[in-house]
Short mmCIF file of C-alpha atoms in Angstrom, two decimals:
data_model
loop_
_atom_site.label_atom_id
_atom_site.label_comp_id
_atom_site.label_asym_id
_atom_site.label_seq_id
_atom_site.Cartn_x
_atom_site.Cartn_y
_atom_site.Cartn_z
CA MET B 28 -27.81 -85.90 -148.66
CA ARG B 29 -27.58 -89.44 -150.04
CA THR B 30 -27.11 -92.10 -147.38
CA ARG B 31 -27.69 -95.84 -147.18
CA VAL B 32 -31.09 -95.08 -145.66
CA THR B 33 -32.24 -92.75 -148.47
CA LYS B 34 -31.05 -95.29 -151.04
CA LEU B 35 -32.80 -98.24 -149.37
CA LEU B 36 -36.04 -96.34 -148.84
CA GLN B 37 -35.78 -94.46 -152.15
CA ILE B 38 -36.46 -91.07 -150.58
CA GLN B 39 -34.98 -87.67 -151.34
CA ASN B 40 -34.41 -86.47 -147.77
CA PRO B 41 -33.13 -88.50 -144.78
CA VAL B 42 -36.26 -87.83 -142.74
CA ILE B 43 -38.76 -90.49 -141.62
CA MET B 44 -42.12 -89.69 -140.05
CA GLY B 45 -42.72 -91.37 -136.70
CA GLY B 46 -45.54 -93.92 -136.75
CA MET B 47 -47.81 -91.92 -134.47
CA ALA B 48 -50.99 -93.48 -133.12
CA TRP B 49 -54.24 -91.67 -134.01
CA ILE B 50 -52.56 -88.93 -136.05
CA GLY B 51 -50.34 -90.98 -138.39
CA THR B 52 -53.09 -90.86 -141.01
CA THR B 53 -53.16 -90.86 -144.81
CA GLY B 54 -53.13 -87.08 -145.16
CA LEU B 55 -50.13 -86.49 -142.92
CA ALA B 56 -48.16 -89.45 -144.30
CA ALA B 57 -48.80 -88.28 -147.88
CA SER B 58 -47.60 -84.76 -147.03
CA VAL B 59 -44.33 -86.03 -145.56
CA SER B 60 -43.72 -88.27 -148.59
CA ARG B 61 -44.45 -85.39 -150.99
CA ALA B 62 -41.94 -83.26 -149.05
CA GLY B 63 -39.23 -85.82 -149.84
CA GLY B 64 -39.30 -87.84 -146.63
CA LEU B 65 -40.94 -91.15 -145.77
CA GLY B 66 -44.55 -90.83 -144.65
CA VAL B 67 -45.58 -93.56 -142.21
CA LEU B 68 -49.08 -94.72 -141.29
CA GLY B 69 -49.52 -95.22 -137.54
CA ALA B 70 -51.36 -98.53 -137.75
CA SER B 71 -51.34 -99.53 -134.08
CA THR B 72 -54.75 -97.91 -133.46
CA MET B 73 -56.27 -99.03 -136.78
CA SER B 74 -58.31 -102.11 -137.59
CA GLY B 75 -57.27 -104.30 -140.52
CA PRO B 76 -59.94 -102.82 -142.86
CA ASP B 77 -59.00 -99.27 -141.77
CA LEU B 78 -55.35 -99.89 -142.62
CA GLU B 79 -56.28 -101.45 -145.94
CA LYS B 80 -58.34 -98.37 -146.80
CA ALA B 81 -55.55 -95.99 -145.74
CA ILE B 82 -53.01 -97.80 -147.93
CA SER B 83 -55.38 -97.71 -150.92
CA MET B 84 -55.99 -93.98 -150.41
CA LEU B 85 -52.26 -93.29 -150.35
CA ARG B 86 -51.69 -95.22 -153.55
CA ASP B 87 -54.73 -93.66 -155.25
CA SER B 88 -53.26 -90.22 -154.48
CA GLY B 89 -50.05 -91.18 -156.31
CA ILE B 90 -47.89 -91.92 -153.26
CA THR B 91 -45.72 -94.98 -153.81
CA GLY B 92 -43.02 -94.38 -151.20
CA PHE B 93 -44.51 -94.80 -147.73
CA GLY B 94 -44.34 -97.02 -144.68
CA VAL B 95 -46.57 -98.59 -142.05
CA ASN B 96 -45.75 -98.74 -138.35
CA ILE B 97 -46.76 -101.83 -136.41
CA SER B 98 -46.44 -102.03 -132.64
CA LEU B 99 -45.94 -105.52 -131.26
CA VAL B 100 -47.74 -104.51 -128.07
CA ALA B 101 -50.86 -103.39 -129.97
CA GLU B 102 -53.90 -105.62 -129.66
CA GLY B 103 -54.62 -107.45 -132.92
CA PHE B 104 -51.34 -106.60 -134.63
CA GLU B 105 -51.52 -109.91 -136.52
CA ASP B 106 -54.45 -108.53 -138.55
CA LEU B 107 -52.33 -105.53 -139.50
CA VAL B 108 -49.46 -107.79 -140.56
CA ARG B 109 -51.73 -109.72 -142.90
CA VAL B 110 -52.89 -106.48 -144.52
CA VAL B 111 -49.29 -105.33 -144.96
CA GLU B 112 -48.38 -108.66 -146.56
CA ARG B 113 -51.33 -108.64 -148.97
CA ALA B 114 -50.79 -105.01 -149.91
CA LYS B 115 -47.05 -105.47 -150.46
CA VAL B 116 -46.24 -102.40 -148.35
CA PRO B 117 -42.71 -101.26 -149.31
CA VAL B 118 -41.50 -100.23 -145.83
CA VAL B 119 -42.53 -101.37 -142.34
CA THR B 120 -41.31 -99.90 -139.06
CA VAL B 121 -41.79 -102.18 -136.04
CA SER B 122 -41.71 -101.15 -132.40
CA GLY B 123 -42.34 -102.48 -128.93
CA GLY B 124 -41.06 -106.05 -129.00
CA ASP B 125 -38.70 -108.77 -130.17
CA PRO B 126 -37.49 -108.21 -133.76
CA ARG B 127 -37.49 -111.96 -134.38
CA ILE B 128 -41.30 -112.06 -134.28
CA LEU B 129 -42.05 -110.33 -137.61
CA THR B 130 -38.85 -109.57 -139.50
CA GLY B 131 -38.75 -112.79 -141.54
CA ARG B 132 -42.41 -112.60 -142.56
CA LEU B 133 -42.21 -108.95 -143.53
CA LYS B 134 -39.05 -109.41 -145.57
CA ASP B 135 -40.64 -112.41 -147.33
CA SER B 136 -43.45 -110.07 -148.42
CA GLY B 137 -40.86 -107.75 -149.99
CA ALA B 138 -40.81 -105.05 -147.30
CA ILE B 139 -37.77 -103.17 -146.04
CA VAL B 140 -37.91 -103.58 -142.25
CA LEU B 141 -36.91 -101.01 -139.65
CA HIS B 142 -37.04 -101.81 -135.94
CA VAL B 143 -37.14 -99.26 -133.12
CA VAL B 144 -34.50 -100.02 -130.47
CA PRO B 145 -34.04 -98.29 -127.08
CA SER B 146 -30.79 -100.14 -126.25
CA PRO B 147 -27.63 -101.48 -127.95
CA ARG B 148 -28.62 -105.02 -126.89
CA LEU B 149 -31.91 -104.85 -128.79
CA ALA B 150 -30.09 -103.29 -131.76
CA GLU B 151 -27.80 -106.30 -131.89
CA LYS B 152 -30.78 -108.66 -131.67
CA ALA B 153 -32.48 -106.77 -134.53
CA CYS B 154 -29.37 -107.05 -136.66
CA TYR B 155 -29.21 -110.82 -136.13
CA ALA B 156 -32.92 -111.08 -136.96
CA GLY B 157 -32.23 -109.61 -140.40
CA VAL B 158 -33.64 -106.11 -139.92
CA ASP B 159 -32.49 -103.73 -142.68
CA ILE B 160 -32.28 -100.55 -140.57
CA VAL B 161 -32.49 -99.86 -136.83
CA ILE B 162 -34.10 -96.76 -135.34
CA ALA B 163 -32.20 -95.79 -132.19
CA GLU B 164 -34.84 -94.00 -130.11
CA GLY B 165 -33.78 -92.02 -127.08
CA VAL B 166 -35.84 -91.30 -123.99
CA GLU B 167 -36.51 -87.79 -125.32
CA ALA B 168 -39.17 -89.23 -127.65
CA GLY B 169 -42.90 -88.74 -127.26
CA GLY B 170 -45.26 -91.62 -126.50
CA HIS B 171 -43.85 -94.90 -125.21
CA VAL B 172 -40.16 -94.79 -124.25
CA GLY B 173 -37.63 -97.47 -123.37
CA GLY B 174 -37.48 -98.58 -119.76
CA LYS B 175 -33.71 -98.01 -119.65
CA GLU B 176 -34.36 -94.29 -120.36
CA LEU B 177 -31.17 -93.84 -122.38
CA PRO B 178 -30.75 -90.36 -123.92
CA LEU B 179 -30.37 -90.35 -127.70
CA PHE B 180 -26.84 -88.98 -127.80
CA ALA B 181 -25.65 -91.67 -125.38
CA LEU B 182 -27.62 -94.42 -127.13
CA LEU B 183 -26.82 -93.52 -130.75
CA PRO B 184 -23.00 -93.96 -130.74
CA MET B 185 -23.35 -97.20 -128.75
CA VAL B 186 -25.82 -98.60 -131.29
CA LYS B 187 -23.58 -97.45 -134.14
CA LYS B 188 -20.67 -99.30 -132.54
CA THR B 189 -22.77 -102.44 -132.04
CA VAL B 190 -24.23 -102.91 -135.55
CA ASP B 191 -23.02 -102.36 -139.09
CA ILE B 192 -26.45 -101.80 -140.66
CA PRO B 193 -27.76 -98.23 -141.12
CA VAL B 194 -28.98 -96.38 -138.02
CA VAL B 195 -31.75 -93.79 -137.81
CA ALA B 196 -31.79 -91.35 -134.87
CA ALA B 197 -35.07 -90.65 -133.06
CA GLY B 198 -36.18 -88.85 -129.94
CA GLY B 199 -36.25 -85.11 -129.30
CA ILE B 200 -34.94 -84.02 -132.69
CA GLY B 201 -36.59 -80.67 -133.32
CA SER B 202 -34.08 -78.74 -135.40
CA GLY B 203 -31.59 -79.08 -138.22
CA ARG B 204 -28.75 -78.57 -135.74
CA ALA B 205 -29.93 -81.54 -133.69
CA MET B 206 -30.19 -83.51 -136.93
CA ALA B 207 -26.59 -82.56 -137.81
CA ALA B 208 -25.43 -83.63 -134.35
CA ALA B 209 -27.11 -87.00 -134.87
CA PHE B 210 -25.30 -87.41 -138.19
CA CYS B 211 -21.99 -86.60 -136.47
CA LEU B 212 -22.69 -89.53 -134.15
CA GLY B 213 -23.33 -91.92 -137.03
CA ALA B 214 -26.99 -91.55 -137.96
CA GLU B 215 -27.91 -91.78 -141.65
CA ALA B 216 -31.42 -90.37 -141.20
CA VAL B 217 -33.68 -89.05 -138.46
CA GLN B 218 -37.19 -89.93 -137.37
CA ILE B 219 -39.46 -86.97 -136.58
CA GLY B 220 -42.77 -87.19 -134.74
CA THR B 221 -43.72 -84.16 -132.66
CA LEU B 222 -42.80 -81.55 -135.30
CA PHE B 223 -45.09 -83.20 -137.84
CA ALA B 224 -47.82 -83.68 -135.21
CA ALA B 225 -47.94 -79.88 -134.93
CA SER B 226 -48.25 -79.33 -138.69
CA ARG B 227 -51.26 -77.96 -140.53
CA GLU B 228 -51.78 -81.32 -142.22
CA SER B 229 -51.84 -83.18 -138.90
CA PRO B 230 -55.33 -84.38 -137.88
CA ALA B 231 -54.52 -83.59 -134.24
CA SER B 232 -56.81 -81.21 -132.38
CA ARG B 233 -56.16 -77.48 -132.50
CA ILE B 234 -55.85 -77.49 -128.71
CA TYR B 235 -53.02 -80.05 -128.88
CA LYS B 236 -51.15 -78.05 -131.53
CA GLU B 237 -51.47 -74.83 -129.54
CA MET B 238 -50.18 -76.64 -126.44
CA LEU B 239 -47.11 -77.71 -128.43
CA VAL B 240 -46.48 -74.11 -129.51
CA LYS B 241 -46.53 -73.02 -125.86
CA ALA B 242 -44.52 -75.99 -124.55
CA GLY B 243 -41.00 -75.67 -123.18
CA VAL B 244 -38.33 -78.32 -122.91
CA GLU B 245 -39.49 -79.21 -119.38
CA THR B 246 -43.17 -79.55 -120.31
CA PRO B 247 -43.27 -83.09 -121.77
CA VAL B 248 -42.71 -85.47 -118.83
CA ILE B 249 -42.42 -89.23 -118.35
CA TYR B 250 -45.24 -91.04 -116.57
CA GLY B 251 -46.05 -94.71 -115.94
CA ARG B 252 -42.51 -95.64 -114.96
CA ASN B 253 -43.84 -98.57 -112.91
CA ASP B 254 -45.91 -99.83 -115.84
CA GLN B 255 -45.19 -98.79 -119.45
CA PRO B 256 -43.22 -95.52 -119.40
CA ALA B 257 -44.35 -92.84 -121.84
CA ARG B 258 -43.78 -89.12 -122.41
CA ALA B 259 -46.57 -86.57 -122.75
CA LEU B 260 -47.42 -82.94 -122.06
CA LEU B 261 -48.24 -82.17 -118.43
CA THR B 262 -52.02 -82.30 -117.92
CA PRO B 263 -54.13 -83.20 -114.84
CA VAL B 264 -54.18 -86.90 -115.73
CA VAL B 265 -50.43 -87.05 -116.42
CA GLU B 266 -49.71 -85.08 -113.27
CA LYS B 267 -51.67 -87.66 -111.25
CA LEU B 268 -49.79 -90.50 -112.95
CA VAL B 269 -46.46 -88.87 -112.11
CA ARG B 270 -47.52 -88.64 -108.44
CA LEU B 271 -48.42 -92.34 -108.51
CA ASP B 272 -44.96 -93.15 -109.85
CA ARG B 273 -43.32 -91.21 -107.04
CA SER B 274 -45.46 -92.92 -104.41
CA GLY B 275 -44.54 -96.38 -105.71
CA ALA B 276 -48.07 -97.26 -106.77
CA LYS B 277 -48.72 -100.74 -108.11
CA ARG B 278 -49.20 -101.44 -111.81
CA ASN B 279 -52.95 -102.07 -111.51
CA GLU B 280 -53.50 -98.70 -109.86
CA ILE B 281 -51.50 -96.93 -112.56
CA ARG B 282 -53.40 -98.69 -115.32
CA HIS B 283 -56.73 -97.78 -113.71
CA VAL B 284 -55.86 -94.07 -113.84
CA ARG B 285 -54.23 -94.36 -117.23
CA GLY B 286 -57.39 -95.93 -118.61
CA LEU B 287 -58.17 -96.56 -122.25
CA GLY B 288 -58.61 -94.01 -124.99
CA ARG B 289 -56.96 -91.12 -123.18
CA ALA B 290 -54.41 -90.51 -125.95
CA ARG B 291 -57.21 -90.33 -128.51
CA ALA B 292 -59.17 -88.00 -126.22
CA GLY B 293 -56.19 -85.68 -126.07
CA LEU B 294 -54.73 -85.90 -129.55
CA VAL B 295 -57.99 -85.96 -131.49
CA GLY B 296 -60.57 -84.62 -129.02
CA GLY B 297 -58.44 -81.97 -127.31
CA ASP B 298 -59.81 -82.98 -123.89
CA LEU B 299 -57.65 -81.09 -121.39
CA GLU B 300 -59.16 -82.74 -118.31
CA GLN B 301 -59.34 -86.40 -119.33
CA GLY B 302 -56.91 -86.62 -122.26
CA ILE B 303 -53.24 -87.51 -122.58
CA PHE B 304 -51.19 -85.53 -125.12
CA PRO B 305 -48.09 -87.54 -126.19
CA ALA B 306 -45.13 -85.32 -127.13
CA GLY B 307 -41.36 -85.45 -127.23
CA LEU B 308 -38.85 -82.91 -125.89
CA SER B 309 -38.72 -81.46 -129.40
CA ALA B 310 -42.00 -79.74 -128.50
CA ALA B 311 -39.79 -76.90 -127.28
CA TRP B 312 -38.86 -76.23 -130.94
CA VAL B 313 -42.45 -75.89 -132.13
CA ASP B 314 -42.98 -72.14 -132.38
CA SER B 315 -45.87 -72.07 -134.88
CA ILE B 316 -48.35 -74.31 -136.70
CA ASN B 317 -46.74 -74.68 -140.10
CA SER B 318 -47.07 -76.82 -143.22
CA VAL B 319 -45.14 -80.08 -143.53
CA SER B 320 -43.34 -78.64 -146.55
CA ASN B 321 -42.14 -75.61 -144.58
CA ILE B 322 -41.16 -77.76 -141.59
CA MET B 323 -39.08 -79.98 -143.88
CA SER B 324 -37.47 -77.02 -145.66
CA LYS B 325 -36.50 -75.33 -142.39
CA LEU B 326 -35.13 -78.57 -140.97
CA LEU B 327 -32.96 -79.24 -144.01
CA PHE B 328 -31.78 -75.62 -144.30
CA GLU B 329 -30.59 -75.65 -140.68
CA PHE B 330 -29.01 -79.06 -141.21
CA ILE B 331 -27.01 -77.87 -144.21
CA GLN B 332 -26.00 -74.63 -142.48
CA ALA B 333 -24.77 -76.58 -139.45
CA GLY B 334 -22.73 -78.80 -141.76
CA LYS B 335 -21.12 -75.78 -143.41
CA GLU B 336 -20.23 -74.31 -140.03
CA LEU B 337 -18.51 -77.55 -139.05
CA GLN B 338 -16.52 -77.57 -142.28
CA ASN B 339 -15.35 -73.98 -141.71
CA GLU B 340 -14.08 -74.64 -138.19
#
């Protein structure tokens, strides 16, 4: 199970928690770290003081191995960066922008830097910027997705061919078999979001978790293609946004319907009428609301079994 990623991040299992907005909280991140993975705080919806408090709570609970996710498209991300620098956060995952913006500063603070890339071109740019690890995220992921809409298993081998630094696979990975397939294509760890969002330790609403249990592979859809594409469960708001995409609506009209706070209304408030419920295609693999520990154990058991089957063929 030892890879360059587990060695760099000093984790037992090659599993990284996605930096999920609103639900990437202290409790969930701590549970993933205790299960041998890397728990990650989703800082993009936090204020500087909120992030500072979350980091302190993690450390007070005895968690030393954790990360913070910063989105370069989040308003006020500079405040979050300053908190990360002061707190000497060991690992930072960055998404949504040019890797040259933060990599140098974060590395100067002592952090190991991972950058989410939706294309081989951005992976190459991240490598030149000095990023330690790239996260190749396919269009199967929940939340914001790359405009090129490259599937993970097309993207991953191209990224692996482009860079010589370690690569993490992300997007739609919901089973140990999918994890094994990613490793066959060159991944040295996986990033998991939706599975952990459905866990008992997740602060997400009960309604959201039950929707994930009922979801099929066709349920999470992409909306906002003419603005900022994202994937979520099909609800009245998302259905309207999909219709706007098909009609060629302008960006302003899409943003008016998309509004502000809809993801929070869905994820935290469970608002079926007004909320948006981000989810990846791995929602189809959520068959119950389980503990993080059990999710991790099942994932790794299936991963090892798949590896043994490959060796026997």
